[in-house]
Amino acid sequence: MRRKLRSPLPQRHGLDAVRLRTPAEGSWTTMRDHLVERLPRVDPARIDSMLREQRIVDLSGPIAPDAPFVPESFLWFHRDLPTEVPVPFEIRTVHRDEDLVVIDKPHFLATIPRGQHIVETALVRLRRELGLPTLSPAHRLDRVTAGLLMFVVRPERRGAYQTLFRDRLVRKTYEAIAPYDPQLTFPRTVRSRIMKERGIICAREEPGPVNAETLIELLEHREGPDGRRLGRYRLAPHTGRTHQLRLHMSGLGLPILGDDFYPVLTEKPLDDFSRPLQLLSATLDFTDPVSGEERSFRTRLALQSFTSYGEWAGSGSAASA
């Protein structure tokens, strides 16, 4: 297996440089011409300024603005970062050792850089705050879901821990706050077929072979001062389809509080941190693939709406999840 070339550029803001490989053939006279065609979303004037500022490099160093095109060569550079809304909630470390970092991720913080969320992500924040440039996620949580999220410290251990999640060898449970319906009996297992199309925000349930299964238990229920009936539920997914827990709860007529996707998609500005989704990654249990030990992690967060519905509904704070 060929070893990946190490970038000549250090990380910036906890982000690796972009690496491009030029094709074997092409009609470009200069590297600049190739980059203009290769990066259509970048203004050619911006590419020119990056070249002048020596921000685009190859293995020998910065490339000149008039450098000739070289086939099958590598280039590195840092992309310009989008303007992001700071997520005003802290990451809480649950566990750290030489192999793993386990955190309680707050609501509204994405796991990894993607789209409009680059620096304001759990991965990039942790790389900076912990001084761990090679940190990588073992799995992911939706941006709006809080709770346990596990990262791998050393690149050589990454495959072993990511395989645990891929092969469903990690026993995961979540907690959710949703309406309580005395006519529904629990525990119950929900099975359905969930499909998600690229470019479409919401997933959907449809007829066909089952590919999603969730065990749902009612832990407790209560009636608030306004007569609102709420339940606290434990959710144990046996599969990992996109938005599976949210769809299964909504399908029972019990949409999770704060869900802006199901049953009805509602647009929410990125700077609106009110009414966080009441879904929490609560436990992770597995046999460590390196040491053979049994590992068990528990969240230290609690969902606010069950005991303080008014505060959750009227507050812009998600600090207690």
Coordinates of C-alpha atoms in Angstrom, one line a residue:
M1 CA 0.0 0.0 0.0
R2 CA 1.4 3.4 -1.0
R3 CA 2.1 5.8 1.8
K4 CA 0.3 9.1 1.6
L5 CA 2.5 12.0 1.0
R6 CA 2.8 14.3 4.0
S7 CA 1.8 17.9 3.4
P8 CA 4.6 20.5 3.3
L9 CA 2.1 22.9 4.9
P10 CA 1.3 22.8 8.6
Q11 CA -2.3 22.8 9.7
R12 CA -4.1 26.1 9.9
H13 CA -6.9 26.6 12.5
G14 CA -6.8 22.9 13.0
L15 CA -7.4 22.1 9.3
D16 CA -5.2 20.2 6.9
A17 CA -4.1 21.8 3.6
V18 CA -6.0 20.7 0.5
R19 CA -4.0 18.4 -1.7
L20 CA -4.4 18.3 -5.5
R21 CA -2.9 15.8 -8.0
T22 CA -2.5 17.1 -11.5
P23 CA -3.6 14.7 -14.3
A24 CA -1.2 12.8 -16.6
E25 CA -2.2 14.8 -19.6
G26 CA -3.5 18.3 -20.3
S27 CA -3.3 21.3 -22.6
W28 CA -2.5 23.8 -19.8
T29 CA 0.6 25.9 -20.3
T30 CA 1.0 26.8 -16.6
M31 CA 0.0 25.5 -13.3
R32 CA -2.0 28.7 -12.9
D33 CA -4.1 27.8 -16.0
H34 CA -4.8 24.3 -14.6
L35 CA -5.9 25.7 -11.2
V36 CA -8.3 28.2 -12.8
E37 CA -10.0 25.3 -14.6
R38 CA -9.7 22.9 -11.7
L39 CA -11.2 25.3 -9.2
P40 CA -14.2 27.0 -10.9
R41 CA -15.7 28.3 -7.7
V42 CA -12.5 30.3 -6.9
D43 CA -12.1 33.7 -8.6
P44 CA -9.1 33.6 -10.9
A45 CA -7.9 36.8 -9.3
R46 CA -7.8 35.0 -6.0
I47 CA -5.7 32.2 -7.4
D48 CA -3.3 34.8 -8.8
S49 CA -3.0 36.5 -5.4
M50 CA -2.4 33.1 -3.7
L51 CA 0.4 32.4 -6.1
R52 CA 2.0 35.8 -5.6
E53 CA 1.7 35.3 -1.8
Q54 CA 3.4 31.8 -2.2
R55 CA 0.4 30.1 -0.6
I56 CA 0.4 27.3 -3.2
V57 CA 3.2 24.8 -2.8
D58 CA 4.6 21.5 -4.2
L59 CA 7.2 19.2 -2.7
S60 CA 9.9 21.7 -3.6
G61 CA 8.2 24.8 -2.1
P62 CA 6.0 27.6 -3.4
I63 CA 5.2 27.5 -7.1
A64 CA 5.7 30.7 -9.2
P65 CA 2.8 32.4 -10.9
D66 CA 4.2 31.4 -14.3
A67 CA 5.3 27.9 -13.3
P68 CA 4.9 25.5 -16.2
F69 CA 2.2 22.7 -15.9
V70 CA 3.7 19.5 -14.5
P71 CA 1.7 16.3 -15.0
E72 CA 1.1 13.9 -12.2
S73 CA 2.5 16.2 -9.5
F74 CA 1.0 17.3 -6.2
L75 CA 0.0 20.7 -5.0
W76 CA -1.1 21.9 -1.5
F77 CA -2.8 25.0 -0.3
H78 CA -5.2 26.2 2.4
R79 CA -8.7 27.2 1.2
D80 CA -10.2 30.5 2.3
L81 CA -12.5 29.9 5.2
P82 CA -16.2 30.9 5.1
T83 CA -17.6 33.3 7.7
E84 CA -19.1 31.2 10.4
V85 CA -21.4 31.9 13.4
P86 CA -19.6 30.9 16.6
V87 CA -21.3 28.1 18.4
P88 CA -21.4 29.5 22.0
F89 CA -21.2 26.2 23.9
E90 CA -18.2 24.3 25.3
I91 CA -17.1 20.8 24.6
R92 CA -16.8 18.7 27.7
T93 CA -14.2 16.0 27.9
V94 CA -15.6 12.7 29.3
H95 CA -12.4 10.6 28.8
R96 CA -8.9 10.9 27.4
D97 CA -6.1 8.5 27.0
E98 CA -3.3 7.8 24.5
D99 CA -5.8 6.2 22.1
L100 CA -9.2 7.8 22.6
V101 CA -10.8 11.1 23.4
V102 CA -14.5 10.9 24.3
I103 CA -16.5 14.1 24.6
D104 CA -20.0 15.4 25.3
K105 CA -20.7 17.4 22.1
P106 CA -23.0 20.3 22.5
H107 CA -26.1 20.8 20.3
F108 CA -25.5 22.9 17.2
L109 CA -21.8 21.9 16.7
A110 CA -21.1 19.7 13.7
T111 CA -18.8 16.7 14.0
I112 CA -16.5 17.4 11.0
P113 CA -15.9 20.2 8.5
R114 CA -18.5 20.2 5.8
G115 CA -20.4 22.9 3.9
Q116 CA -20.9 26.0 6.0
H117 CA -19.4 24.5 9.1
I118 CA -15.6 24.3 9.0
V119 CA -13.8 25.8 12.0
E120 CA -16.9 25.6 14.2
T121 CA -16.8 21.8 14.3
A122 CA -15.9 19.4 17.1
L123 CA -13.0 18.0 15.2
V124 CA -11.3 21.3 14.4
R125 CA -11.9 22.7 17.9
L126 CA -10.5 19.7 19.6
R127 CA -7.4 19.6 17.4
R128 CA -6.6 23.2 18.5
E129 CA -7.7 23.0 22.1
L130 CA -6.0 19.6 22.9
G131 CA -3.0 20.1 20.6
L132 CA -3.7 16.9 18.8
P133 CA -3.3 17.6 15.0
T134 CA -3.9 14.0 13.9
L135 CA -7.2 13.5 15.9
S136 CA -9.9 11.9 13.8
P137 CA -13.6 10.9 14.5
A138 CA -14.4 7.3 15.1
H139 CA -18.1 8.0 14.2
R140 CA -20.4 11.0 13.8
L141 CA -23.3 12.8 15.4
D142 CA -25.7 15.1 13.7
R143 CA -25.0 18.8 14.3
V144 CA -28.2 19.2 16.3
T145 CA -27.7 16.0 18.5
A146 CA -25.8 16.4 21.7
G147 CA -23.8 13.8 23.8
L148 CA -21.1 11.2 23.5
L149 CA -18.8 11.4 20.5
M150 CA -15.5 9.4 20.2
F151 CA -12.3 10.5 18.5
V152 CA -9.1 8.5 17.8
V153 CA -5.8 10.1 18.8
R154 CA -3.3 8.1 16.7
P155 CA -3.6 7.6 12.9
E156 CA -2.5 3.9 13.2
R157 CA -5.4 3.2 15.5
R158 CA -8.0 4.9 13.4
G159 CA -9.1 1.9 11.3
A160 CA -9.6 -0.4 14.3
Y161 CA -12.0 2.0 16.1
Q162 CA -13.8 3.2 13.0
T163 CA -14.4 -0.5 12.1
L164 CA -16.2 -1.0 15.5
F165 CA -18.9 1.5 14.4
R166 CA -19.0 0.4 10.8
D167 CA -19.6 -3.3 11.9
R168 CA -22.1 -2.2 14.6
L169 CA -20.0 -3.6 17.4
V170 CA -20.6 -0.6 19.6
R171 CA -23.7 -0.8 21.8
K172 CA -25.2 2.7 21.7
T173 CA -28.2 4.2 23.5
Y174 CA -29.8 7.6 23.2
E175 CA -32.2 9.6 25.3
A176 CA -35.0 11.7 23.9
I177 CA -37.8 13.9 25.2
A178 CA -41.1 13.7 23.2
P179 CA -44.8 13.7 23.8
Y180 CA -46.3 11.0 26.0
D181 CA -49.2 9.0 24.6
P182 CA -50.8 6.6 27.2
Q183 CA -52.3 4.6 24.4
L184 CA -48.9 3.5 23.2
T185 CA -47.2 0.6 24.9
F186 CA -43.5 0.3 25.5
P187 CA -41.0 -1.2 25.1
R188 CA -41.5 -1.6 21.4
T189 CA -39.3 -2.2 18.4
V190 CA -39.9 0.0 15.3
R191 CA -38.8 -1.5 12.0
S192 CA -39.1 0.4 8.7
R193 CA -37.4 1.1 5.4
I194 CA -35.6 4.5 5.4
M195 CA -34.3 6.1 2.3
K196 CA -32.2 9.3 1.9
E197 CA -31.4 11.0 -1.4
R198 CA -28.3 13.0 -2.1
G199 CA -29.2 16.7 -2.1
I200 CA -32.4 16.2 -0.2
I201 CA -32.3 17.3 3.5
C202 CA -34.9 15.0 4.9
A203 CA -35.0 11.2 4.8
R204 CA -38.2 9.3 4.4
E205 CA -39.8 6.0 5.2
E206 CA -41.3 4.0 2.4
P207 CA -42.6 0.5 1.7
G208 CA -40.1 -2.2 1.0
P209 CA -37.5 -4.4 2.8
V210 CA -36.7 -3.2 6.3
N211 CA -33.3 -1.5 6.7
A212 CA -33.8 0.3 10.0
E213 CA -34.6 -1.0 13.5
T214 CA -34.9 0.8 16.8
L215 CA -35.8 -0.4 20.3
I216 CA -37.8 2.3 22.1
E217 CA -38.4 2.3 25.9
L218 CA -40.3 4.7 28.0
L219 CA -38.2 5.6 31.1
E220 CA -40.7 7.9 32.7
H221 CA -43.4 10.4 32.0
R222 CA -44.8 13.5 33.6
E223 CA -47.4 16.2 33.1
G224 CA -46.1 19.8 33.2
P225 CA -47.9 22.7 34.8
D226 CA -49.4 23.7 31.5
G227 CA -50.9 20.2 31.1
R228 CA -48.3 19.1 28.5
R229 CA -47.6 15.4 28.7
L230 CA -43.9 14.5 28.2
G231 CA -42.0 11.3 28.1
R232 CA -38.4 10.5 28.5
Y233 CA -37.4 7.7 26.2
R234 CA -34.4 5.4 25.8
L235 CA -33.6 4.7 22.1
A236 CA -31.4 1.8 21.1
P237 CA -30.7 1.7 17.3
H238 CA -29.8 -1.7 15.9
T239 CA -29.0 0.0 12.5
G240 CA -27.6 3.4 11.6
R241 CA -29.7 5.0 8.9
T242 CA -29.8 8.8 8.4
H243 CA -32.2 10.4 10.9
Q244 CA -33.4 7.0 12.0
L245 CA -34.3 7.9 15.6
R246 CA -36.1 11.1 14.6
L247 CA -38.1 9.3 11.9
H248 CA -39.1 6.4 14.1
M249 CA -40.3 8.7 16.9
S250 CA -42.1 10.9 14.5
G251 CA -43.7 7.9 12.9
L252 CA -45.2 6.9 16.2
G253 CA -46.8 10.4 16.5
L254 CA -44.1 11.3 19.1
P255 CA -41.8 13.8 17.3
I256 CA -38.7 14.6 19.4
L257 CA -39.0 18.1 20.9
G258 CA -37.1 20.7 18.9
D259 CA -37.1 18.6 15.7
D260 CA -37.1 21.0 12.8
F261 CA -37.1 18.2 10.2
Y262 CA -39.8 15.8 11.2
P263 CA -42.7 15.6 10.7
V264 CA -42.5 19.1 9.0
L265 CA -39.3 20.7 7.7
T266 CA -38.8 24.1 9.2
E267 CA -36.0 26.4 8.2
K268 CA -33.9 27.7 11.2
P269 CA -31.2 30.3 10.9
L270 CA -27.7 29.1 11.8
D271 CA -27.4 31.7 14.6
D272 CA -30.6 30.5 16.3
F273 CA -29.5 28.4 19.2
S274 CA -32.9 28.2 20.9
R275 CA -35.0 25.1 21.5
P276 CA -32.2 22.5 20.9
L277 CA -33.3 19.1 19.6
Q278 CA -34.0 17.0 22.7
L279 CA -31.9 14.0 21.5
L280 CA -28.8 12.9 23.4
S281 CA -26.2 10.3 22.7
A282 CA -26.2 8.7 26.2
T283 CA -24.0 5.6 26.3
L284 CA -21.3 3.8 24.4
D285 CA -20.2 0.3 25.2
F286 CA -17.7 -1.9 23.3
T287 CA -14.8 -4.3 23.5
D288 CA -11.7 -2.3 22.8
P289 CA -10.1 -3.7 19.6
V290 CA -6.6 -2.8 20.8
S291 CA -6.5 -3.7 24.5
G292 CA -9.4 -6.2 24.7
E293 CA -10.9 -4.3 27.6
E294 CA -14.6 -3.6 28.0
R295 CA -15.1 0.1 27.6
S296 CA -18.2 1.9 28.9
F297 CA -18.9 5.7 28.6
R298 CA -21.9 7.6 30.0
T299 CA -22.9 11.2 29.1
R300 CA -22.8 13.8 31.8
L301 CA -25.4 15.9 30.1
A302 CA -29.2 16.0 30.7
L303 CA -32.0 17.0 28.5
Q304 CA -33.4 20.3 29.8
S305 CA -37.0 20.1 28.6
F306 CA -38.2 17.2 30.7
T307 CA -37.8 19.1 34.0
S308 CA -37.7 22.7 32.8
Y309 CA -39.8 22.8 29.7
G310 CA -40.4 26.6 30.0
E311 CA -36.7 27.3 30.2
W312 CA -36.0 25.1 27.2
A313 CA -38.8 26.6 25.1
G314 CA -38.0 30.2 25.9
S315 CA -34.2 30.2 26.3
G316 CA -31.5 30.6 23.8
S317 CA -29.1 28.4 25.8
A318 CA -28.3 24.8 25.1
A319 CA -25.6 24.5 27.7
S320 CA -27.3 21.8 29.7
A321 CA -28.4 20.0 26.5

